[in-house]
Structure formats: C-alpha cells, structure tokens
PDB file of C-alpha atoms and ligand atoms in Angstrom:
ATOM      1  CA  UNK A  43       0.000   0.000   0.000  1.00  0.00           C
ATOM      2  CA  UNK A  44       0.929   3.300  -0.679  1.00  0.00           C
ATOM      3  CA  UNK A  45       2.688   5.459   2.241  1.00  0.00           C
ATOM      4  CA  UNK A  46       1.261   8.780   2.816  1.00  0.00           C
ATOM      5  CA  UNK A  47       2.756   9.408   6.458  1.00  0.00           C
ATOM      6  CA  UNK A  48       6.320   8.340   7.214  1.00  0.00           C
ATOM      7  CA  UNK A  49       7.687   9.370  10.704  1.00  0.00           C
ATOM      8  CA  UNK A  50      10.955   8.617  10.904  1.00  0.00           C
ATOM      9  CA  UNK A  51      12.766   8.492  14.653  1.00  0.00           C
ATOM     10  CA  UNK A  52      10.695  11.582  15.453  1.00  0.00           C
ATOM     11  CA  UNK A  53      11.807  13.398  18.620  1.00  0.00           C
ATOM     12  CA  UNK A  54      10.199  16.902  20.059  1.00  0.00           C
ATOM     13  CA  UNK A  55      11.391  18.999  22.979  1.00  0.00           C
ATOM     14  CA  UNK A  56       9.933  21.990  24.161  1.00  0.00           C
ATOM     15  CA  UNK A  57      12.444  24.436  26.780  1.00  0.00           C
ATOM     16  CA  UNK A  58      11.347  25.713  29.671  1.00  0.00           C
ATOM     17  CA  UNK A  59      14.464  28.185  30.351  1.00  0.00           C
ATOM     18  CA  UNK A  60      17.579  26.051  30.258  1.00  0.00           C
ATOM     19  CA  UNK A  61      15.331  22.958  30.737  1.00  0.00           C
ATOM     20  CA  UNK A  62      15.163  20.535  28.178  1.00  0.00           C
ATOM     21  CA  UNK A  63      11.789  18.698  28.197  1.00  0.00           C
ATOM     22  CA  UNK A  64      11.695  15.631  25.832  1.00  0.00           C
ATOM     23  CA  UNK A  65       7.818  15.124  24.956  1.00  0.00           C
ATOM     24  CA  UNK A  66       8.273  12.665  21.566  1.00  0.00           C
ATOM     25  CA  UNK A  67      10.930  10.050  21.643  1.00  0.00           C
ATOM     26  CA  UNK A  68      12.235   8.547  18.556  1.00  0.00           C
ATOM     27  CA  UNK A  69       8.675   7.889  17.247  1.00  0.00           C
ATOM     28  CA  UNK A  70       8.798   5.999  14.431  1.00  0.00           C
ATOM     29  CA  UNK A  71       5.110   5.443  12.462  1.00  0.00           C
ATOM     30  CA  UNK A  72       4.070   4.633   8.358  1.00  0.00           C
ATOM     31  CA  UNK A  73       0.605   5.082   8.093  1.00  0.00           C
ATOM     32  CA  UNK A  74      -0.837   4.104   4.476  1.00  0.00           C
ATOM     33  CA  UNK A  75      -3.464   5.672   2.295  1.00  0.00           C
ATOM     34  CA  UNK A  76      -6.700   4.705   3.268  1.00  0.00           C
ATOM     35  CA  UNK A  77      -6.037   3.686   6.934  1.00  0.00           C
ATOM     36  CA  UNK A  78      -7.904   4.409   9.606  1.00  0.00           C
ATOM     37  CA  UNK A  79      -5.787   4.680  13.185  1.00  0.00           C
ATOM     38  CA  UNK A  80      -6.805   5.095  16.386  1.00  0.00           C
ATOM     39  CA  UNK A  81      -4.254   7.099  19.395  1.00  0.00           C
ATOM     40  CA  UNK A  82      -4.819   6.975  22.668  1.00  0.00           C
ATOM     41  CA  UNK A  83      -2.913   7.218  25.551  1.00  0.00           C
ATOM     42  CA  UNK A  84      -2.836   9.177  28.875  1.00  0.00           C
ATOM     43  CA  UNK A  85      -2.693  13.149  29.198  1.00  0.00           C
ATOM     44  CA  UNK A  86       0.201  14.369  28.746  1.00  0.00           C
ATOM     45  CA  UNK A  87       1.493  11.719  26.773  1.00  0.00           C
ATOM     46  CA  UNK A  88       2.474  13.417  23.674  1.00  0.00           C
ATOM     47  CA  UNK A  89      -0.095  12.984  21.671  1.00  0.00           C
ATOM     48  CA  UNK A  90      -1.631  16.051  20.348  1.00  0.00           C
ATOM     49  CA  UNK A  91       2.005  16.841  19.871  1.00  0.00           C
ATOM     50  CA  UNK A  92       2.505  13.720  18.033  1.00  0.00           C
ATOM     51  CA  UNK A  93      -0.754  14.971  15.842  1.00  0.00           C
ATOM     52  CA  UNK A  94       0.616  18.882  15.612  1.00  0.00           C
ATOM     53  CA  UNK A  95       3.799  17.098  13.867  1.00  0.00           C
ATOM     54  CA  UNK A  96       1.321  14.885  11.643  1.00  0.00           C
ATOM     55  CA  UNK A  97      -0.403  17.973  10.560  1.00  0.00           C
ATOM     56  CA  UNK A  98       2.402  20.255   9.541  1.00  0.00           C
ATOM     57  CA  UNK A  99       1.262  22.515  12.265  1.00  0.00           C
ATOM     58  CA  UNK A 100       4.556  21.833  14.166  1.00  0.00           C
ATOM     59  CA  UNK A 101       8.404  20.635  13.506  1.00  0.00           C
ATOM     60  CA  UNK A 102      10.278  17.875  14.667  1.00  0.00           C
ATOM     61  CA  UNK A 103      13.349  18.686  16.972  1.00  0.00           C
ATOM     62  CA  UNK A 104      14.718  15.428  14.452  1.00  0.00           C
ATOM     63  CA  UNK A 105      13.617  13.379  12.961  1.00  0.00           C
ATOM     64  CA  UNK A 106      12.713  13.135   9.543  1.00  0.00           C
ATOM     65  CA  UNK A 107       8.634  13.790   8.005  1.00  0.00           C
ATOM     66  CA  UNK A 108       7.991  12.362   4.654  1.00  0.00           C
ATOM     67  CA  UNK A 109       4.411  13.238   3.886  1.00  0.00           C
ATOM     68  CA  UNK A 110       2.759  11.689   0.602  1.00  0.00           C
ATOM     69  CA  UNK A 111       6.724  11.423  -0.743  1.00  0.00           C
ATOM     70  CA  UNK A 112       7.975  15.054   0.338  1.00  0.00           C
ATOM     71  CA  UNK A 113      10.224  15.220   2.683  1.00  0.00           C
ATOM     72  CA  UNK A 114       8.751  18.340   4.759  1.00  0.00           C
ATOM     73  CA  UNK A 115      10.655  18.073   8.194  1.00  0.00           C
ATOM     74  CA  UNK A 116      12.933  21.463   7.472  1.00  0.00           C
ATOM     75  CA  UNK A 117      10.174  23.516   5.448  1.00  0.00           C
ATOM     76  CA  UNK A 118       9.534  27.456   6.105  1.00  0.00           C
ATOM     77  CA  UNK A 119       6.125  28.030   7.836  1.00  0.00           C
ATOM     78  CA  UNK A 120       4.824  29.661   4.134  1.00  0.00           C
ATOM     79  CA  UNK A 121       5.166  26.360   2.539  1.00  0.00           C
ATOM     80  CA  UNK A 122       3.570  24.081   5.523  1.00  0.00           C
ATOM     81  CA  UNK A 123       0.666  26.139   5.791  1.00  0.00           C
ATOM     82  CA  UNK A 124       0.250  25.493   1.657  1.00  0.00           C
ATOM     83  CA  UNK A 125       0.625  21.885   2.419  1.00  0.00           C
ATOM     84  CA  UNK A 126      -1.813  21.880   5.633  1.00  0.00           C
ATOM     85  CA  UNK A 127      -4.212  23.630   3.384  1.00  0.00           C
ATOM     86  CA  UNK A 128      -4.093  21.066   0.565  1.00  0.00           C
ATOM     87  CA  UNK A 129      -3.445  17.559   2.277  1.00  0.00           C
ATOM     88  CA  UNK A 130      -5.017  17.914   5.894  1.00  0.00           C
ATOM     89  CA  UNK A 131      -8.357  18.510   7.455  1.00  0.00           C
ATOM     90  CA  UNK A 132      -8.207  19.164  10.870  1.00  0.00           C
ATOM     91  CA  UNK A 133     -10.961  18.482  13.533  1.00  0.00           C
ATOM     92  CA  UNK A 134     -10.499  19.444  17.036  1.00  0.00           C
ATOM     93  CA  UNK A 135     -11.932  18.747  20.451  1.00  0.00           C
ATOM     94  CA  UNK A 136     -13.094  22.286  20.925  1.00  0.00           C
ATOM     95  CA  UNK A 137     -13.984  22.269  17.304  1.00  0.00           C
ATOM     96  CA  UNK A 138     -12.372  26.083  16.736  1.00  0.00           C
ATOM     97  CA  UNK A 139     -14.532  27.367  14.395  1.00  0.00           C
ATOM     98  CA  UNK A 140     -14.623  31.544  13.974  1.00  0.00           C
ATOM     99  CA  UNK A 141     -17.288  33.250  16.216  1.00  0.00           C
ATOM    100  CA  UNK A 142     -19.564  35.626  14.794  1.00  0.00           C
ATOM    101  CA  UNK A 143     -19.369  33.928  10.920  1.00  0.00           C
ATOM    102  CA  UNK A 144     -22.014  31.406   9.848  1.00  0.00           C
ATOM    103  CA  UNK A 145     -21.002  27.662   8.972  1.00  0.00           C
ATOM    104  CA  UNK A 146     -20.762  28.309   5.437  1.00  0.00           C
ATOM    105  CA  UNK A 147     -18.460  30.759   5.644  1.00  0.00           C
ATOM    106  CA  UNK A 148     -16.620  28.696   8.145  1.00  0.00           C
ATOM    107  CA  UNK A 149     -16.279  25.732   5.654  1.00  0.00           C
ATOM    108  CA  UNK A 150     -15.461  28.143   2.546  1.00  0.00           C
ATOM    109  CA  UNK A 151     -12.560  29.903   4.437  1.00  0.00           C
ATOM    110  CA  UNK A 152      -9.756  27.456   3.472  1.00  0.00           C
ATOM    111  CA  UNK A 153     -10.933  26.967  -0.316  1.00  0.00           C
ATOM    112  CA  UNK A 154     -10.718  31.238  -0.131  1.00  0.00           C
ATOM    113  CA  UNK A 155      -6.805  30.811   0.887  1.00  0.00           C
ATOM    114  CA  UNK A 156      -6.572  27.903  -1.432  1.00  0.00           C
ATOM    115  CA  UNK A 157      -7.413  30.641  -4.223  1.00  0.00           C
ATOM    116  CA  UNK A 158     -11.300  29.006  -4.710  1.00  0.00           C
ATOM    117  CA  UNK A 159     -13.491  31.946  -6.276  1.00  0.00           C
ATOM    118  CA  UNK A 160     -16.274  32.967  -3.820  1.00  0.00           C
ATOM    119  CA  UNK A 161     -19.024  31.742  -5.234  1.00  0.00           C
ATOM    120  CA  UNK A 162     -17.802  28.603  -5.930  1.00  0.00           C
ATOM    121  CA  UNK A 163     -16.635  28.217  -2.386  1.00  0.00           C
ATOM    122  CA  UNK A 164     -19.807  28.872  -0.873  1.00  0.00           C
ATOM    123  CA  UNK A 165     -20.972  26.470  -3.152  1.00  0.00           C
ATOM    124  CA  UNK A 166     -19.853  23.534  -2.590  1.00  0.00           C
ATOM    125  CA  UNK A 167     -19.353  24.745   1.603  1.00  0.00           C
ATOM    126  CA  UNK A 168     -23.168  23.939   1.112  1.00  0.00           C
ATOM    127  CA  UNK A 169     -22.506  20.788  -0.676  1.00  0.00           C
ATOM    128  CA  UNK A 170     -20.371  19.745   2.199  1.00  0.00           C
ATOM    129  CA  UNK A 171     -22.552  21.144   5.042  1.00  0.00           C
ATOM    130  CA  UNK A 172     -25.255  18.939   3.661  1.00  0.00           C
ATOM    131  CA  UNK A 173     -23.086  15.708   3.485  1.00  0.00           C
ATOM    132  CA  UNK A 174     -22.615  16.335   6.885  1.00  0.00           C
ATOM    133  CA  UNK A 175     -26.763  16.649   8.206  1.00  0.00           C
ATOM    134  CA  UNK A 176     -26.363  20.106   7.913  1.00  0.00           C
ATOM    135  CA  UNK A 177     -28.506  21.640   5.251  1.00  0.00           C
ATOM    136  CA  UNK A 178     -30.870  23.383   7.757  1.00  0.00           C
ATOM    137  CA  UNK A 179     -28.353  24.758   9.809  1.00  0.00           C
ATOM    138  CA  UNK A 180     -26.023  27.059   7.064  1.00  0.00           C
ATOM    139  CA  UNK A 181     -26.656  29.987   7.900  1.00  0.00           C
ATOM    140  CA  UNK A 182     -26.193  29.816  11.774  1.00  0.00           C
ATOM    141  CA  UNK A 183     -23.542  30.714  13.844  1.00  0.00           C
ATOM    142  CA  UNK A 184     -21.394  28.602  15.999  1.00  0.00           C
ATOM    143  CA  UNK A 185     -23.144  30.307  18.965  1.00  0.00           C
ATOM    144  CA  UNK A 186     -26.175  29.184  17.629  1.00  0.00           C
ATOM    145  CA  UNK A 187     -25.431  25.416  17.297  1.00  0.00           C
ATOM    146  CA  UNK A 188     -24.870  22.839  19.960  1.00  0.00           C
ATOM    147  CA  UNK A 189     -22.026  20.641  20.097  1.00  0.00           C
ATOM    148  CA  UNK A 190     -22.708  17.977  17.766  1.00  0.00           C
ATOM    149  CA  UNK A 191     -23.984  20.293  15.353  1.00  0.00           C
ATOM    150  CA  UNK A 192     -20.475  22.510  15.742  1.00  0.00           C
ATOM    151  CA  UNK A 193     -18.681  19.372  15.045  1.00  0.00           C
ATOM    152  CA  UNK A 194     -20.264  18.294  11.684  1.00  0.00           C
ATOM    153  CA  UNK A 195     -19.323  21.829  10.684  1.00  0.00           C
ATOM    154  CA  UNK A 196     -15.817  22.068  12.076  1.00  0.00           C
ATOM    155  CA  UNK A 197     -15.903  18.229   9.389  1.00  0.00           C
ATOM    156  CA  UNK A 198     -17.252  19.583   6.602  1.00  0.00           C
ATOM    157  CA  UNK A 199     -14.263  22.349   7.213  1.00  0.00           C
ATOM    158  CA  UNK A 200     -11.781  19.799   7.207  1.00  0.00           C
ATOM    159  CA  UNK A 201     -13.429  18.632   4.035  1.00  0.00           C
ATOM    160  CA  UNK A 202     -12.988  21.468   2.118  1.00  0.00           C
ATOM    161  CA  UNK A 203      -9.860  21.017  -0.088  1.00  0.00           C
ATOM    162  CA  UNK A 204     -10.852  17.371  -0.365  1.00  0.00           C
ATOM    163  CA  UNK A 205      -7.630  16.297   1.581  1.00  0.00           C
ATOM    164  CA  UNK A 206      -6.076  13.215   2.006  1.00  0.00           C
ATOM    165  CA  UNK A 207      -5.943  13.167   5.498  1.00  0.00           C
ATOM    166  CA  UNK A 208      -8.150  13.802   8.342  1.00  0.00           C
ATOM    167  CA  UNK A 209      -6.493  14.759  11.913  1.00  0.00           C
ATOM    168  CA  UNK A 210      -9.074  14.340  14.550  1.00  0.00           C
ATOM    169  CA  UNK A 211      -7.973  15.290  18.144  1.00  0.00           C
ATOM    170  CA  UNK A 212     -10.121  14.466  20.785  1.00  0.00           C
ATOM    171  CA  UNK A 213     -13.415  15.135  18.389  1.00  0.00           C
ATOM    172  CA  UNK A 214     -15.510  13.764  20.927  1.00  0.00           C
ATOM    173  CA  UNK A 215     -14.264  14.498  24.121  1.00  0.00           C
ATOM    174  CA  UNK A 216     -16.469  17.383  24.452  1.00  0.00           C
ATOM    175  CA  UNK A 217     -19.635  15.577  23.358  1.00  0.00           C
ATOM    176  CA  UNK A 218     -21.833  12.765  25.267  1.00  0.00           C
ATOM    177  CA  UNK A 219     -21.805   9.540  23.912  1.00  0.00           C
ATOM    178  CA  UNK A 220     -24.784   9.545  22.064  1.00  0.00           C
ATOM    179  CA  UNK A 221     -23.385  12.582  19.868  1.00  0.00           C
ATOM    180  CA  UNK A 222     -20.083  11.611  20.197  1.00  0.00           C
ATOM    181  CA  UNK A 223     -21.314   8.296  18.326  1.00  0.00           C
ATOM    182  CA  UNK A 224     -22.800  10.391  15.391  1.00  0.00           C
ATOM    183  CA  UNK A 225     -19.342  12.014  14.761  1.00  0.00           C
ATOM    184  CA  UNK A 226     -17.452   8.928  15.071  1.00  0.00           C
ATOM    185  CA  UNK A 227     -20.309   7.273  12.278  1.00  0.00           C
ATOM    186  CA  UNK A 228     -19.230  10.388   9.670  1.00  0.00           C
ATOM    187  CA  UNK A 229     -15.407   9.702  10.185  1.00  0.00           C
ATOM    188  CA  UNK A 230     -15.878   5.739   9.392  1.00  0.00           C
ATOM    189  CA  UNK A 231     -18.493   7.310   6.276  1.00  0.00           C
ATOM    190  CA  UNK A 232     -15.763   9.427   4.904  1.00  0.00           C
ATOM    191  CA  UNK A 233     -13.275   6.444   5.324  1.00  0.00           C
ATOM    192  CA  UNK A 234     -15.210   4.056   3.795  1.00  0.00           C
ATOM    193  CA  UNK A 235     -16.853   6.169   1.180  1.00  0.00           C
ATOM    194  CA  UNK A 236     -14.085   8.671   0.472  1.00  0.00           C
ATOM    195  CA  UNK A 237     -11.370   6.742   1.337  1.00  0.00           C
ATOM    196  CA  UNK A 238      -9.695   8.896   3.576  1.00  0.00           C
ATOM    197  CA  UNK A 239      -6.431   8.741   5.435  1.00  0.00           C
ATOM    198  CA  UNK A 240      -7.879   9.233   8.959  1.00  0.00           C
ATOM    199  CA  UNK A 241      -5.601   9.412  12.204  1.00  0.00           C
ATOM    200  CA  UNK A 242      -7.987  10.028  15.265  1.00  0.00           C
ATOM    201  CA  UNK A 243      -6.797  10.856  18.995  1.00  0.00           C
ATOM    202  CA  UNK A 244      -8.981   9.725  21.590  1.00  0.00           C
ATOM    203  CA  UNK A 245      -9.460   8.950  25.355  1.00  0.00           C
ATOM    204  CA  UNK A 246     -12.788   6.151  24.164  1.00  0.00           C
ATOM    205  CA  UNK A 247     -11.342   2.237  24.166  1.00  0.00           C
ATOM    206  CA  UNK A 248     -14.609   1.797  22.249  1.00  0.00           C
ATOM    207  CA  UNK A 249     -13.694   3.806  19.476  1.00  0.00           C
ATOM    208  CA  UNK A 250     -10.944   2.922  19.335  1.00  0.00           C
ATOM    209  CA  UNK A 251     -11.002  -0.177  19.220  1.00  0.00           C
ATOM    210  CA  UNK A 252     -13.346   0.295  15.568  1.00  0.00           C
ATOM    211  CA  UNK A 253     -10.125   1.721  14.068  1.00  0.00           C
ATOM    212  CA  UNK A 254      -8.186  -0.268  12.179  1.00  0.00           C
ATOM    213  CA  UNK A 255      -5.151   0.273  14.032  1.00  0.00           C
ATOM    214  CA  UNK A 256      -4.719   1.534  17.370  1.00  0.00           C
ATOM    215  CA  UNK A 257      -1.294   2.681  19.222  1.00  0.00           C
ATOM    216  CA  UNK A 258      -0.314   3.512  22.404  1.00  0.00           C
ATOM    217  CA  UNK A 259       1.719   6.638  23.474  1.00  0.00           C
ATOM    218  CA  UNK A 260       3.296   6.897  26.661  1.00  0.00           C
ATOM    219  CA  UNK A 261       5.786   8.979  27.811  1.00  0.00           C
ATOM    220  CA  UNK A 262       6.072  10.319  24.461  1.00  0.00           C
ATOM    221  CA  UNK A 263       7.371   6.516  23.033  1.00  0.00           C
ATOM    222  CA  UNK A 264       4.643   4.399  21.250  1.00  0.00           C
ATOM    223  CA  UNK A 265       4.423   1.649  23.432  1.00  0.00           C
ATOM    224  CA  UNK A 266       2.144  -0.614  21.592  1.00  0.00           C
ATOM    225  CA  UNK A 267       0.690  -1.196  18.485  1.00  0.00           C
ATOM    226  CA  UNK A 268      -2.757  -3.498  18.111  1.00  0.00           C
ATOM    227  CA  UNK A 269      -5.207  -4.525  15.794  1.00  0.00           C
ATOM    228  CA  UNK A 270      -8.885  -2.897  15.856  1.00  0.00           C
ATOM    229  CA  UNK A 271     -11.664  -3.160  13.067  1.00  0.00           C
ATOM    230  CA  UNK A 272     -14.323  -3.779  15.746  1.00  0.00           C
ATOM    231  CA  UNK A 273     -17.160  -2.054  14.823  1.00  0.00           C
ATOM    232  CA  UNK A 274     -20.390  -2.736  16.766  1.00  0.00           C
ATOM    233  CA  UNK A 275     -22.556  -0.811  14.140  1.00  0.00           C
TER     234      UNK A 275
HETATM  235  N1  ADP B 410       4.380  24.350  23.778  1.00  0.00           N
HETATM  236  C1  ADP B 410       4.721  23.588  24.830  1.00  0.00           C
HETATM  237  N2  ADP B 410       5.684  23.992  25.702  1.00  0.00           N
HETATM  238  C2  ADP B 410       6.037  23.227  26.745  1.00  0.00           C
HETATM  239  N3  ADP B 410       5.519  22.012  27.015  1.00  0.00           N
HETATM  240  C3  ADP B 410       4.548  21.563  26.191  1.00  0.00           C
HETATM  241  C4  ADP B 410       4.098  22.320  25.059  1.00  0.00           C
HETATM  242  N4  ADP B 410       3.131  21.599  24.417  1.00  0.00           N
HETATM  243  C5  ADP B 410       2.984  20.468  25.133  1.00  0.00           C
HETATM  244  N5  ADP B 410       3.840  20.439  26.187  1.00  0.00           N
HETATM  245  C6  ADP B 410       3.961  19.359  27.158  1.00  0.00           C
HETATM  246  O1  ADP B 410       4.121  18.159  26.437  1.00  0.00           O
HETATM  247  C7  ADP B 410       3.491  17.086  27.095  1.00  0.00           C
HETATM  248  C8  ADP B 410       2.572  16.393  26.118  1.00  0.00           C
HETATM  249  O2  ADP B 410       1.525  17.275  25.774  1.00  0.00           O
HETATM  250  P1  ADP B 410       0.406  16.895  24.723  1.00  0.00           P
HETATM  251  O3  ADP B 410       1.066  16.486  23.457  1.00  0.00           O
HETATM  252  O4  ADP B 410      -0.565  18.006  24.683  1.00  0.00           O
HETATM  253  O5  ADP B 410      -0.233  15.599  25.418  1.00  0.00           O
HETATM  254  P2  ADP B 410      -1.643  14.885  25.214  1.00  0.00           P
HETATM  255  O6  ADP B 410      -2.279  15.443  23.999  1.00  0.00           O
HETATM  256  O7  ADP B 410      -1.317  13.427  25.116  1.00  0.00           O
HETATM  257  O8  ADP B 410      -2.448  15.166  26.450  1.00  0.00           O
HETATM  258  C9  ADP B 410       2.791  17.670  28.310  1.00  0.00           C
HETATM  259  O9  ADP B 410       3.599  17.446  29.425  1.00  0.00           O
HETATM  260  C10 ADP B 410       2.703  19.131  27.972  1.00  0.00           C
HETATM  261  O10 ADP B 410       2.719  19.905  29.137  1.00  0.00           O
HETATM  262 MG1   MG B 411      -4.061  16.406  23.703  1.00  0.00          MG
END
C-alpha cells in the first residue's frame, strides 16, 4: 500500500528556560493511504504533539517527516501552511470554528486561501454542510449550534480542499456519547466512502477499538501497536 505518512525516529522537545523537556521520543510510524488509526494514551502523553507534527502545524526537533513522498521536516512556515491547506483537514476537540461567521463561511474559508473563487466556495461549503446533516443549519452561527452540530461543521471544514488526510484530536471528548457516536459514524463514512487517510486521537477504548489500528503513546514513546476493526454498528 501506498505510504502517505512516514515518521521517521521523530523526537520533540519543548524548553522551559535552560530545561530541556523531551515530549516525543524517537517515534517511528508509516501510516498508508486509506487507513484508519486510532491514538490513545494518557494526558500528557504526547499525543496532540505527536498529531501537531502529523499535521504540519509543528516541527520535529529530528527526525525526519515524509508526507505523501515530500520530505517536509525542514520547510519554512509559508510552505507548511500550503501543504496543511491542501493535504489535511483538521478536527479538534473544541472544534475552533470563527465566532460571529455562519457555517458556510466557516467551511469556505480554506478553499478562499486555497485561491477558490467565492461563489464557488460557498458552493460547494453547502454541498459539504449537507453531506454532513447540515442543510438546515447554514446559515447559523457557531453560537447558535450545539455541540454535535459545531462538530459536523468544524468536518465539513476539514473537508474542504478534499484532503487526504483527516487529523481528529479528541473530536468527541467534548460531546456525550450519544453525539459523540454520530461524529465517530461520519469519520468511518468518509473512510469508507471517500477513502480517507484518517488518524484520530482519543481517550474512548470503544472507538478505538473500531479503528483499524490503534497505538499507544506513553511517555512520548509508542508503546504498543494493536489490531482494531471492531465495529459494533
Ligand atoms: N508548547 C509547549 N511547551 C512546553 N511544554 C509543552 C508544550 N506543548 C505540550 N507540552 C507538554 O508536552 C506534554 C505532552 O503534551 P500533549 O502532546 O498536549 O499531550 P496529550 O495530547 O497526550 O495530552 C505535556 O507534558 C505538555 O505539558
Ligand atoms: Mg491532547
């Protein structure tokens, strides 16, 4: 299968003064196209750093970063956020959509800095925002959506440039089960349907455990690697 993430004896360190704080350790991970993988581990064990890395949001300290062939450990922060806005959706626990702006705009925004016309933007922001059980709900506001609802937005965001991969940190985490169920049913839809390259943090054994692979960070070293495909539905 084809690689589209290659990690290659990642390490991170953050400094606090003099301090040297290791938070990744020589994390080595290939995920292929198509794959759907589950991380968990405890807090603070270097995950959402581990997914910052993934998603071109961070750098490495070393380590090397081949994403989808290109070797992008040691690029300026001009060309990462070209690559973020072509290859990566992002979805996030607190699902960080822009206040005051209603969901379409919210899903055209990165086709605008991808150089997308207006029109056609909005267009197909509605196209997505209806793939996502959202038709009726377009022209709200974040402030004017509950949880749930802001998460099938912040999706059909991460949807926009039709991107190969799909980060999810913690998408659930701030939703009860019941709605946290619904967003974990449109990330296996887009997998199965679209095909997409999804890497999803959480703290659920469950849902984990319906990826297809599911690792283990602690201490910032995976410590385990298992076997998922479980799904109950
Ligand atoms: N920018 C930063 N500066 C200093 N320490 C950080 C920074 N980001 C994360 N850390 C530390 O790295 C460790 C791992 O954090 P994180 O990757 O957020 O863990 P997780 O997502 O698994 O809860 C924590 O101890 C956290 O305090
Ligand atoms: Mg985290």
């Amino acid at each position: 299968m084809e690689k589209i993430i290659e990690l290659q004896d990642i390490c991170k360190s953050f400094y606090l003064g003099d301090e040297e704080l290791k938070i990744l350790k020589n994390i080595s991970l290939t995920v292929c196209k198509g794959e759907f993988v589950a991380i968990v581990g405890a807090s603070g064990s270097g995950k959402s750093t581990l997914m910052n890395i993934s998603g071109a949001l961070d750098r490495p300290t070393s380590g090397r970063y081949i994403l989808a062939g290109q070797d992008i450990s040691q690029l300026q922060d001009k060309q990462l956020s070209k690559i973020r806005n072509q290859k990566i959706g992002f979805v996030f626990q607190t699902f960080n959509l822009i206040a005051r702006t209603n969901a379409i705009k919210n899903v055209a925004l990165p086709m605008l800095y991808a150089g997308i016309p207006g029109s056609k933007a909005n267009e197909r922001a509605k196209q997505l925002l209806a793939q996502v059980g959202m038709a009726d709900r377009m022209y709200h506001n974040p402030n004017e959506l509950s949880g749930g609802q802001k998460q099938r937005v912040a999706i059909a965001r991460s949807m926009a440039n039709d991107p190969d991969i799909i980060l999810a940190d913690e998408p659930t985490g701030a939703l009860d089960s019941t709605t946290g169920r619904m967003i974990m049913d449109l990330f296996h839809k887009l997998h199965r349907e679209q095909g997409k390259t999804i890497i999803l943090i959480t703290h659920s054994p469950r849902l984990a455990a319906e990826c297809q692979r599911i690792i283990t960070l602690k201490d910032g070293e995976t410590v385990k690697e298992e076997r998922g495909g479980r799904i109950c539905c």
